[in-house]
Short mmCIF file of C-alpha atoms in Angstrom, two decimals:
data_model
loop_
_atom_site.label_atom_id
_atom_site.label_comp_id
_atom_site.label_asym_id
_atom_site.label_seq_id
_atom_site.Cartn_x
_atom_site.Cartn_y
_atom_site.Cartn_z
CA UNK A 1 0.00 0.00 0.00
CA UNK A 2 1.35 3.59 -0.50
CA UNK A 3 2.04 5.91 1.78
CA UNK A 4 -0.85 8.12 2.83
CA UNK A 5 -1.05 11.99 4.36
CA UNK A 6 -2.35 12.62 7.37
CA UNK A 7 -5.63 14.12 6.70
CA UNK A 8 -5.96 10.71 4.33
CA UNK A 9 -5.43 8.65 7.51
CA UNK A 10 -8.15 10.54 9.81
CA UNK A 11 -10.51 10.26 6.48
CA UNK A 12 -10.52 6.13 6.56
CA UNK A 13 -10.81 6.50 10.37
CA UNK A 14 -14.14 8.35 9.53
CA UNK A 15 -15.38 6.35 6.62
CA UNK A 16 -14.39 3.03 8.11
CA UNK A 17 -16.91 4.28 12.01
CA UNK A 18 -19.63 5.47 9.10
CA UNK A 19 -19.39 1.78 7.47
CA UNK A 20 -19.20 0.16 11.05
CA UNK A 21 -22.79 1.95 11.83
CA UNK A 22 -24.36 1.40 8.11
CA UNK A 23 -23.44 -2.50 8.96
CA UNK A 24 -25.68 -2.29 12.66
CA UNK A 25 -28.42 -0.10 10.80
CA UNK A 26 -28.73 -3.35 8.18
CA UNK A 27 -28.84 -6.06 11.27
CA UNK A 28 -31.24 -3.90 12.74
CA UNK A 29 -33.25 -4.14 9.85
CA UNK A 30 -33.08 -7.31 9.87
CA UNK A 31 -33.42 -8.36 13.59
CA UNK A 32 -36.18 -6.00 14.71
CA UNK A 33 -39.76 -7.34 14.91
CA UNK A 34 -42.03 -5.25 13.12
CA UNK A 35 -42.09 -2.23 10.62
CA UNK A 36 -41.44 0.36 13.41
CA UNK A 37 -38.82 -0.69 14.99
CA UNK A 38 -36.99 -1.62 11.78
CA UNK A 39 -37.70 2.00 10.28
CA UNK A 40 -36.24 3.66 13.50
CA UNK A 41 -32.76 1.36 13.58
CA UNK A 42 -32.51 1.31 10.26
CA UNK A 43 -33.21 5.18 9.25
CA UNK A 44 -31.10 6.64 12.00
CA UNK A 45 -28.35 4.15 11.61
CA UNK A 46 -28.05 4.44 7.91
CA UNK A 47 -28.60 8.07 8.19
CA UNK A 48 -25.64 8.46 10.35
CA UNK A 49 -23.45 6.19 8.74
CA UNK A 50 -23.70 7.13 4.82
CA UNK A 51 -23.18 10.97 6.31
CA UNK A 52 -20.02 9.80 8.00
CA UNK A 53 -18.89 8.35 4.69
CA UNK A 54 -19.13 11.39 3.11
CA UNK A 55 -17.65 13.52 5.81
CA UNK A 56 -14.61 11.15 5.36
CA UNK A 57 -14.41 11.70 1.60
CA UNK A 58 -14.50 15.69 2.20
CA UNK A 59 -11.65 15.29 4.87
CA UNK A 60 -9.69 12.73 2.46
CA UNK A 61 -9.92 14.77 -0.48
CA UNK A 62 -9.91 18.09 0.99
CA UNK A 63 -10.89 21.46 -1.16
CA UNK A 64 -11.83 19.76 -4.59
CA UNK A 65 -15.17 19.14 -6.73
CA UNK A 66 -15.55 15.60 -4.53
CA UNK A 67 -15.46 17.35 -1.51
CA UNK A 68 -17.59 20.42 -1.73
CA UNK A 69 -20.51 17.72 -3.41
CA UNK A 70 -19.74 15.60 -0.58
CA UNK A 71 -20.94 18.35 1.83
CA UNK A 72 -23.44 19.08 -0.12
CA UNK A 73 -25.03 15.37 -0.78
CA UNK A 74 -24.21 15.20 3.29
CA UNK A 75 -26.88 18.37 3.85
CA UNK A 76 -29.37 16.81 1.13
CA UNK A 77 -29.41 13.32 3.14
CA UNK A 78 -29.85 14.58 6.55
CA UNK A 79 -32.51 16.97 5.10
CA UNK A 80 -34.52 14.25 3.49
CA UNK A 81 -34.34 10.59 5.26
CA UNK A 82 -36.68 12.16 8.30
CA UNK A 83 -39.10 13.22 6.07
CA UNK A 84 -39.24 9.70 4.49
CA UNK A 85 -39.01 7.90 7.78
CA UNK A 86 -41.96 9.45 8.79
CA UNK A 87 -44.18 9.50 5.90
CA UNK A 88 -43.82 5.79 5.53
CA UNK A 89 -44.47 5.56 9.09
CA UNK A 90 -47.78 7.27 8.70
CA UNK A 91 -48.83 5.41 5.55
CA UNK A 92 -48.13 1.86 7.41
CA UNK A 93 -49.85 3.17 10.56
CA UNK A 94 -53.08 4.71 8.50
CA UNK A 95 -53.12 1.23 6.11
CA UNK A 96 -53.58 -0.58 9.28
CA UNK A 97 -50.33 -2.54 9.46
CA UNK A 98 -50.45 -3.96 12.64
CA UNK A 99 -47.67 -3.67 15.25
CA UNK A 100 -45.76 -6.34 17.43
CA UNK A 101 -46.47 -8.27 19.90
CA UNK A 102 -44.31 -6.42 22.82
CA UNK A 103 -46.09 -3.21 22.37
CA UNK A 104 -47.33 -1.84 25.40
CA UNK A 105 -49.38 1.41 24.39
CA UNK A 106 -50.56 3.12 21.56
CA UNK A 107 -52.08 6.80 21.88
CA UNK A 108 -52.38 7.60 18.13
CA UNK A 109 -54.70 4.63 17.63
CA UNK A 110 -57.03 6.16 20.58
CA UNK A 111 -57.05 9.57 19.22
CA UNK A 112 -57.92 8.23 15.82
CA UNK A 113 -61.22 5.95 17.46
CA UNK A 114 -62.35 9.16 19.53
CA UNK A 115 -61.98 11.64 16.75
CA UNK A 116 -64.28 11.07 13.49
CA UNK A 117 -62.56 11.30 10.69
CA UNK A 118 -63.06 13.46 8.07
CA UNK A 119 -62.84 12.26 4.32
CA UNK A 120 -60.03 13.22 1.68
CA UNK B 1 -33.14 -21.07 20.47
CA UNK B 2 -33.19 -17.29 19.86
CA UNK B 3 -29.53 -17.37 21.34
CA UNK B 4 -28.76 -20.63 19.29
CA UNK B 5 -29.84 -18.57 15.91
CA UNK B 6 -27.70 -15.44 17.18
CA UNK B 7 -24.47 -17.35 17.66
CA UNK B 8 -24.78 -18.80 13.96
CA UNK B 9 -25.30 -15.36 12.82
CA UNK B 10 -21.86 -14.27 14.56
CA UNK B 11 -20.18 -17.12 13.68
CA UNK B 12 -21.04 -16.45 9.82
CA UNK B 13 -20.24 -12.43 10.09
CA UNK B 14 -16.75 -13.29 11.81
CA UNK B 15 -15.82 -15.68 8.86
CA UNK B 16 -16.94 -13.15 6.45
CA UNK B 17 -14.92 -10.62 7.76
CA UNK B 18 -12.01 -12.21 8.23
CA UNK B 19 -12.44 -13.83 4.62
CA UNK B 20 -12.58 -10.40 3.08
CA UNK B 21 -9.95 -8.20 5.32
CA UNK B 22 -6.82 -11.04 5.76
CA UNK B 23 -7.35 -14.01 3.18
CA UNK B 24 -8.75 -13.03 -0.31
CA UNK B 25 -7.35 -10.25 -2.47
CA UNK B 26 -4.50 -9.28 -0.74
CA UNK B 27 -2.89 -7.24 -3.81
CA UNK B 28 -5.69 -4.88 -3.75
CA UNK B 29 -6.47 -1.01 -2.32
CA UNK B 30 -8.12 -1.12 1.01
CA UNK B 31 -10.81 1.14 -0.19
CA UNK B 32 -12.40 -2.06 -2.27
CA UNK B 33 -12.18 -3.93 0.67
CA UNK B 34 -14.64 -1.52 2.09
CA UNK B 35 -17.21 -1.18 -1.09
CA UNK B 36 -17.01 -4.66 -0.52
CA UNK B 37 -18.44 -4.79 3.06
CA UNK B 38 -21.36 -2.28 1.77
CA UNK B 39 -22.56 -4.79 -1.21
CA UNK B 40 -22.76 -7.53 1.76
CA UNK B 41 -24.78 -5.13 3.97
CA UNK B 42 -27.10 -4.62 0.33
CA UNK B 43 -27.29 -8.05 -0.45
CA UNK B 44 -28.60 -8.47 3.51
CA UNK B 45 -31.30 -5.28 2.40
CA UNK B 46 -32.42 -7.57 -0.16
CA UNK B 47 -33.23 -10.58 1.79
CA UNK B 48 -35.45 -8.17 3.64
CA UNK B 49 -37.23 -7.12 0.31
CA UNK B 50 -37.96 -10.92 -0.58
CA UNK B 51 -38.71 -11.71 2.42
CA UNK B 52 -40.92 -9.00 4.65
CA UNK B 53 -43.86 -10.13 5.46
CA UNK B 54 -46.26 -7.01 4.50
CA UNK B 55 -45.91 -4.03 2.17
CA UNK B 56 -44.52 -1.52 4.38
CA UNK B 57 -41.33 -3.59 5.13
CA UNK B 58 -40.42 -3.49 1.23
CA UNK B 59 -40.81 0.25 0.92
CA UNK B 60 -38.29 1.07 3.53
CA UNK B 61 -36.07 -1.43 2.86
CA UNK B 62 -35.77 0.32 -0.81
CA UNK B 63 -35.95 3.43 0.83
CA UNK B 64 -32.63 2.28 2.96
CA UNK B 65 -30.66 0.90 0.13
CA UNK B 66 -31.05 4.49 -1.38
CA UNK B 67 -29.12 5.36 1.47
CA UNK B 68 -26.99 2.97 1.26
CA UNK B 69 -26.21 3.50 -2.40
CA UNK B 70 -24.74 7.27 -1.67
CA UNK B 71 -22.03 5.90 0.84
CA UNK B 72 -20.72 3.22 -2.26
CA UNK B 73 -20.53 6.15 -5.03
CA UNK B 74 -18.57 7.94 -2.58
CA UNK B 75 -16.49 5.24 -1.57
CA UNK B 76 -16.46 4.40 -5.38
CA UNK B 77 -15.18 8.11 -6.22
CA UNK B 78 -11.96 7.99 -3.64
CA UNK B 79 -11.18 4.48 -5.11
CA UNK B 80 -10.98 5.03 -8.95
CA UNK B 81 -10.10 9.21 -8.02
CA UNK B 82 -13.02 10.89 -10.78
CA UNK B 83 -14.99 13.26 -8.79
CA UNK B 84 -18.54 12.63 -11.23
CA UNK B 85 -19.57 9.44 -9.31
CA UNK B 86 -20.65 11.76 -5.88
CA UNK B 87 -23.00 13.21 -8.84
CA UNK B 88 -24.56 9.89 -9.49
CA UNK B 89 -24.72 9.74 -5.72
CA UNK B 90 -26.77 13.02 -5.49
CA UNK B 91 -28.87 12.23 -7.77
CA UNK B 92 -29.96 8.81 -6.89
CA UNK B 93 -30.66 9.88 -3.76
CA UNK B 94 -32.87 12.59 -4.57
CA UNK B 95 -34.94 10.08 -6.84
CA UNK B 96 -34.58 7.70 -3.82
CA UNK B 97 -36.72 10.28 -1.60
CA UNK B 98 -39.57 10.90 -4.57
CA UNK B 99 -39.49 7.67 -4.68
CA UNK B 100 -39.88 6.64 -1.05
CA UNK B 101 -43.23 9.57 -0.75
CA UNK B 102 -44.89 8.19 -4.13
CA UNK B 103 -44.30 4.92 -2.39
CA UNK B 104 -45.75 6.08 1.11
CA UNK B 105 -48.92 7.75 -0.46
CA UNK B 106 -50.18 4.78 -2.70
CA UNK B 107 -49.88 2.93 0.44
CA UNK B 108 -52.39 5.04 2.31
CA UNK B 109 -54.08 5.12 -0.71
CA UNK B 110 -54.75 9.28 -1.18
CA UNK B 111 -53.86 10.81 -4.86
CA UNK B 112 -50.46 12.19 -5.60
CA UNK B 113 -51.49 16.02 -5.82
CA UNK B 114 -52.94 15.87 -1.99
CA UNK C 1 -40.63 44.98 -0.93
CA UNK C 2 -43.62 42.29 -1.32
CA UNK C 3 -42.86 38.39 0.31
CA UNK C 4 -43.24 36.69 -2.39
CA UNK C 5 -40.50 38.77 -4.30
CA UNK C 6 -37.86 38.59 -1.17
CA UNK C 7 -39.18 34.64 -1.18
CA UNK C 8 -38.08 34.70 -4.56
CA UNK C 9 -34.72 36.17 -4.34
CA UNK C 10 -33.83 34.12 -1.53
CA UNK C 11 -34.51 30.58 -3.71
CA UNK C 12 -32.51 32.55 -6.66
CA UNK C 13 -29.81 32.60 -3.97
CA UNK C 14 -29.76 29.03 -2.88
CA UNK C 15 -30.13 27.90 -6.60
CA UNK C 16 -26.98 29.49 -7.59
CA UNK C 17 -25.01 28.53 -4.72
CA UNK C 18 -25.95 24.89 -5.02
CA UNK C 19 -25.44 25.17 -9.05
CA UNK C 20 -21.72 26.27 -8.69
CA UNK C 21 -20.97 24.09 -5.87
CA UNK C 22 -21.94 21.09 -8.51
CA UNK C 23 -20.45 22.05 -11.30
CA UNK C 24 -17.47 23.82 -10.19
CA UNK C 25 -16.67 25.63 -13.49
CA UNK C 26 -16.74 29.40 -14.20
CA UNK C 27 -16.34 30.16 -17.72
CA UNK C 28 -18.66 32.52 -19.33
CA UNK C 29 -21.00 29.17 -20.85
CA UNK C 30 -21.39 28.08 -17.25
CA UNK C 31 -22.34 31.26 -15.31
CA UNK C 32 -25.06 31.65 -17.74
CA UNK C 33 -26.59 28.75 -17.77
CA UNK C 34 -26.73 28.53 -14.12
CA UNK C 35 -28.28 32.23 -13.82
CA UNK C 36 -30.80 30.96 -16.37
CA UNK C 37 -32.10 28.18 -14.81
CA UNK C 38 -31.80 29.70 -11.38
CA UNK C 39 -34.14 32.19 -12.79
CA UNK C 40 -36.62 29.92 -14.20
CA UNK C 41 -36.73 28.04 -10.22
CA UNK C 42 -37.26 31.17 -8.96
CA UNK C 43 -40.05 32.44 -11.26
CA UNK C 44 -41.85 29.23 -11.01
CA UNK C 45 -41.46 27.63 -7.82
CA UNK C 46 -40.20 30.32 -5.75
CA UNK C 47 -43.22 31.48 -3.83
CA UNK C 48 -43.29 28.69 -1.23
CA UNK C 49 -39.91 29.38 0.85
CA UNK C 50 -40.73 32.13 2.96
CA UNK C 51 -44.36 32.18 4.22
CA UNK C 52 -44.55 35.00 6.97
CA UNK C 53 -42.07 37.72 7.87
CA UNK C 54 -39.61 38.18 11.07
CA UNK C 55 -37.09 40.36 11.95
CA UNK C 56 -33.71 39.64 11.72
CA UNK C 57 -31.03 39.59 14.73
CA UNK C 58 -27.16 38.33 15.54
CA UNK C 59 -27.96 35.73 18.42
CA UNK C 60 -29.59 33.44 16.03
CA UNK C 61 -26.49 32.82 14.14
CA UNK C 62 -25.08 31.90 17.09
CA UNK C 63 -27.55 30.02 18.51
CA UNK C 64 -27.87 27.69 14.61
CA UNK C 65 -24.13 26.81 15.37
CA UNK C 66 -25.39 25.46 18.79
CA UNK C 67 -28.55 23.66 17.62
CA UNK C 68 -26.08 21.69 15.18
CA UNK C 69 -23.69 20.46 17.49
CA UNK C 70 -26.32 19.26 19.86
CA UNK C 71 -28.37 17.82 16.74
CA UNK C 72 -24.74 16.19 16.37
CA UNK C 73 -23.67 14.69 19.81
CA UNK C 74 -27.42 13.18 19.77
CA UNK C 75 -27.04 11.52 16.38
CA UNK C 76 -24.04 9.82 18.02
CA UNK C 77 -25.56 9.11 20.98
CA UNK C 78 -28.64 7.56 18.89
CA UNK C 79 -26.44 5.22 17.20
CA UNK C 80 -24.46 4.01 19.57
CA UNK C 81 -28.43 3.07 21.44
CA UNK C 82 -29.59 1.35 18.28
CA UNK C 83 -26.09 -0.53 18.47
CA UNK C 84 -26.72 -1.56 22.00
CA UNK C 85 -30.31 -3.03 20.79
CA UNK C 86 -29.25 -4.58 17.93
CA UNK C 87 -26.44 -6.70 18.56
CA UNK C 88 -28.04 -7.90 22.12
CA UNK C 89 -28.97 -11.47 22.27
CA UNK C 90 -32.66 -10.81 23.38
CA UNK C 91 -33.60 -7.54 21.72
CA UNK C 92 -34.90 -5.32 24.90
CA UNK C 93 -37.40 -3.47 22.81
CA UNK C 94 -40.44 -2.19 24.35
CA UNK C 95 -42.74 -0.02 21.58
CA UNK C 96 -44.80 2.07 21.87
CA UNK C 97 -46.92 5.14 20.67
CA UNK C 98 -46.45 8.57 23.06
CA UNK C 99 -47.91 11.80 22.79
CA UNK C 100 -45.78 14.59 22.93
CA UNK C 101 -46.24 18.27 24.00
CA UNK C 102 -45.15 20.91 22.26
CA UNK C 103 -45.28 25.14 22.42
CA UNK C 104 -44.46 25.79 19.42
CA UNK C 105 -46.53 27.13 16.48
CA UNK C 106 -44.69 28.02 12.97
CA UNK C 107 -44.33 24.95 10.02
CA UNK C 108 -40.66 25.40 9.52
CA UNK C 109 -40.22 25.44 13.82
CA UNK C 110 -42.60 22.03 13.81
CA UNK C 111 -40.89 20.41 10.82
CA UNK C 112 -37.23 20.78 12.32
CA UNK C 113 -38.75 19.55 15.79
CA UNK C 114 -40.06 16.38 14.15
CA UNK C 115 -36.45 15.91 12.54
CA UNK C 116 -35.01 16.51 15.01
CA UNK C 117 -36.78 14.28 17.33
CA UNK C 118 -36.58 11.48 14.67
CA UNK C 119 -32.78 11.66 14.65
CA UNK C 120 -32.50 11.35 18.62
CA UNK C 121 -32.09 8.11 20.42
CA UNK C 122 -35.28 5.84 20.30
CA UNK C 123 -37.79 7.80 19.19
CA UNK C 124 -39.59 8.67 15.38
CA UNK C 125 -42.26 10.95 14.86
CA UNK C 126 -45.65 9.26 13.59
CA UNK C 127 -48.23 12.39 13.25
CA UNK C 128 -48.76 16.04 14.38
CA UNK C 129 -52.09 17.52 15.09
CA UNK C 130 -51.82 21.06 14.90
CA UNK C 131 -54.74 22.43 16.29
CA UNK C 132 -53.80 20.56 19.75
CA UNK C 133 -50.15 20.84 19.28
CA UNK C 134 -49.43 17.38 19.62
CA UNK C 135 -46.90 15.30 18.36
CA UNK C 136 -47.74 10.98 18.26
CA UNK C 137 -43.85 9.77 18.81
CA UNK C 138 -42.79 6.12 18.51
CA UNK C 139 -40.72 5.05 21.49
CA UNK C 140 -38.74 1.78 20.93
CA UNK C 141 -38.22 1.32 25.17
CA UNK C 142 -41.62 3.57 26.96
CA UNK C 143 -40.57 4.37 30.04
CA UNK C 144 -43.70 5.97 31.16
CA UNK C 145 -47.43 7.03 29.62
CA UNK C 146 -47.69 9.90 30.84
CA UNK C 147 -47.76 12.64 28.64
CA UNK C 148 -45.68 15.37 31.15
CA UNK C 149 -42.86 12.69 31.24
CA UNK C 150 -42.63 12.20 27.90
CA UNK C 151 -42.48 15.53 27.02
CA UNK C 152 -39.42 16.43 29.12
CA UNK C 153 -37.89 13.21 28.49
CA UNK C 154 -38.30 14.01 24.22
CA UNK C 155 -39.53 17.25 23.41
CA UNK C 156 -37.90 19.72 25.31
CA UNK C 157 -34.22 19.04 24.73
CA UNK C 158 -34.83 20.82 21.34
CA UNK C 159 -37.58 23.13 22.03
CA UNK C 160 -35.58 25.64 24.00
CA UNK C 161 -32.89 26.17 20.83
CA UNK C 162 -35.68 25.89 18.01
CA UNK C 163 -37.95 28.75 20.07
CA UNK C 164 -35.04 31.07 19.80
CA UNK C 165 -33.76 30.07 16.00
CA UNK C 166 -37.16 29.40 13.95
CA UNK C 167 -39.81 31.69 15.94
#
């Protein structure tokens, strides 16, 4: 392997923690019991982890085209997956997908009953 | 049992690792040793998509490998050095997140325009 | 100077920035395609950034810097939960659907709660209600059902930072 700079060094640290928490976002995905719980490891894990990849590609590269679109592409994910997250968490919730079996409470599904709902 | 399945699970992700890192490929840059844990941790997104049992679990495991597909251009674009493949990045992962709404509002069922 | 003008302006802004940060390239050929197309965004679509008006002061510079390294240290702190759960033997989850209190009252304030609340540890915003100002919050370990609980345990850590930045 070749010799690398410093700032190249600190940039695999980076990318090589983002990797580590993509890989636990995936098992989590895969582990977790129903759609809920898999959305929340999964979204914040993969969140976290593809934005430390790209934070590691700015510091590796420094000031050139890959790393001012790295920053950017970093603002545009952490902008966006939340949004996502939580409109598929809505849709599965108002389609009536129903949740696991170690759930203890659920206040939205009151609030709908009580309320009557109005049509779209 | 549960503990039984999660020992076989850690068993198999050791050997992988240690397959990939110390025994095959030694020759190579360490940066396609890394792309090459991502494509494992997509291939495990995909058993989810055969797999999950109702609708919802599909959507976000596409929506995830979206994700997932930024942090492999970028890795891609330090490995062969062009600077174009964070621009395939950005891209997908815009159409990722139109994607992942359309997805979200068929589901419920409403029109796209509401 | 009408609002939907300066809401214009502002998304003319942003276009360019983001256009030369992607290309990178500043001949003549460039510069005018990008002022272009930033004006056709900005003609079209540019009526829906700002919505109502507010003073501008110094402290909420400031006070943006602070509200991203907290939104940081809590990412971390989120991952290194989800960690915890995942690779334990017996997955100590305990779901569950909260409500959640909240003061404040502008869309841009709301939407950068719920984000911010779904990037914290063990928690994901499901719904707001905006007449009653409540938030429905998945909880992947409930601690307790009471709404005053879960509101200091979730809501407030932001709400102090986003009262001074977005209202």
């Amino acid at each position: 392997m070749h010799s690398l700079a410093f700032n190249q060094i600190i940039g695999y640290v980076i990318i090589c923690f983002g990797i580590l928490f993509d890989f636990f976002g995936v098992l989590g995905l895969l582990r977790l019991p129903d759609v809920y719980n898999r959305l929340q490891a999964a979204t914040k894990c993969v969140t976290f982890g593809s934005a430390g990849i790209l934070i590691g590609v700015f510091i590796y590269s420094g000031f050139t085209p890959t790393g001012f679109k790295a920053i950017l592409c970093t603002v545009f994910i952490l902008l966006t997956s939340p949004v996502s997250a939580h409109a598929i968490a809505k849709a599965a919730h108002n389609s009536g997908i129903e949740m696991a079996e170690e759930t203890i409470v659920d206040h939205y599904l009151e609030d709908m009953n009580n309320e009557p709902t109005e049509d779209k | 049992m549960k503990t039984f399945k999660w020992f076989i699970g850690l068993i198999i992700i050791v050997t992988l690792f240690i397959l990939n890192f110390f025994v095959f490929f030694q020759e190579i840059d360490f940066s396609y040793k890394l792309i090459n844990v991502l494509l494992f941790c997509s291939l495990f997104i995909l058993m989810r998509v055969v797999k999950g049992p109702s609708v919802a679990d599909r959507i976000v495991a596409i929506d995830i490998l979206g994700i997932l597909i930024i942090g492999i251009c970028a890795l891609l674009s330090i490995a062969l050095e062009r600077s174009y493949y964070i621009d395939i990045g950005i891209a997908w992962g815009l159409q990722s997140f139109i994607g992942a709404m359309a997805l979200a509002k068929f589901l419920e069922g409403r029109s796209l325009d509401a | 100077m009408k609002l939907e003008n300066k809401s214009r302006i502002a998304v003319f802004v942003l276009s360019c920035i983001v256009w030369f940060l992607i290309t990178l390239n500043f001949s003549l050929a460039s510069i005018v395609a990008g002022i272009i197309l930033s004006a056709v965004t900005a003609i079209f679509a540019g009526e829906i950034l700002i919505i109502t008006e507010r003073k501008f002061h110094l402290g909420r510079v400031f006070y943006t810097i602070g509200y991203i390294i907290k939104l940081f240290w809590e990412m971390l702190k989120a991952n290194f939960h989800v960690a915890y759960i995942v690779v334990h033997p017996k997955l100590p989850v305990k779901p569950g659907i909260v409500r959640v209190k909240t003061k404040l009252t502008r869309d841009s304030a709301l939407t950068m709660l719920a984000n911010s609340i779904t990037l914290t540890p063990g928690t994901l915003t499901v719904d707001i209600n905006k007449d009653e100002k409540i938030l429905y919050v998945h909880w992947i370990y409930v601690k307790s059902q009471d709404i005053k609980v879960s509101t200091e345990e979730i809501g407030s850590r932001f709400e102090k930072i986003l009262e001074v930045v977005f209202e």
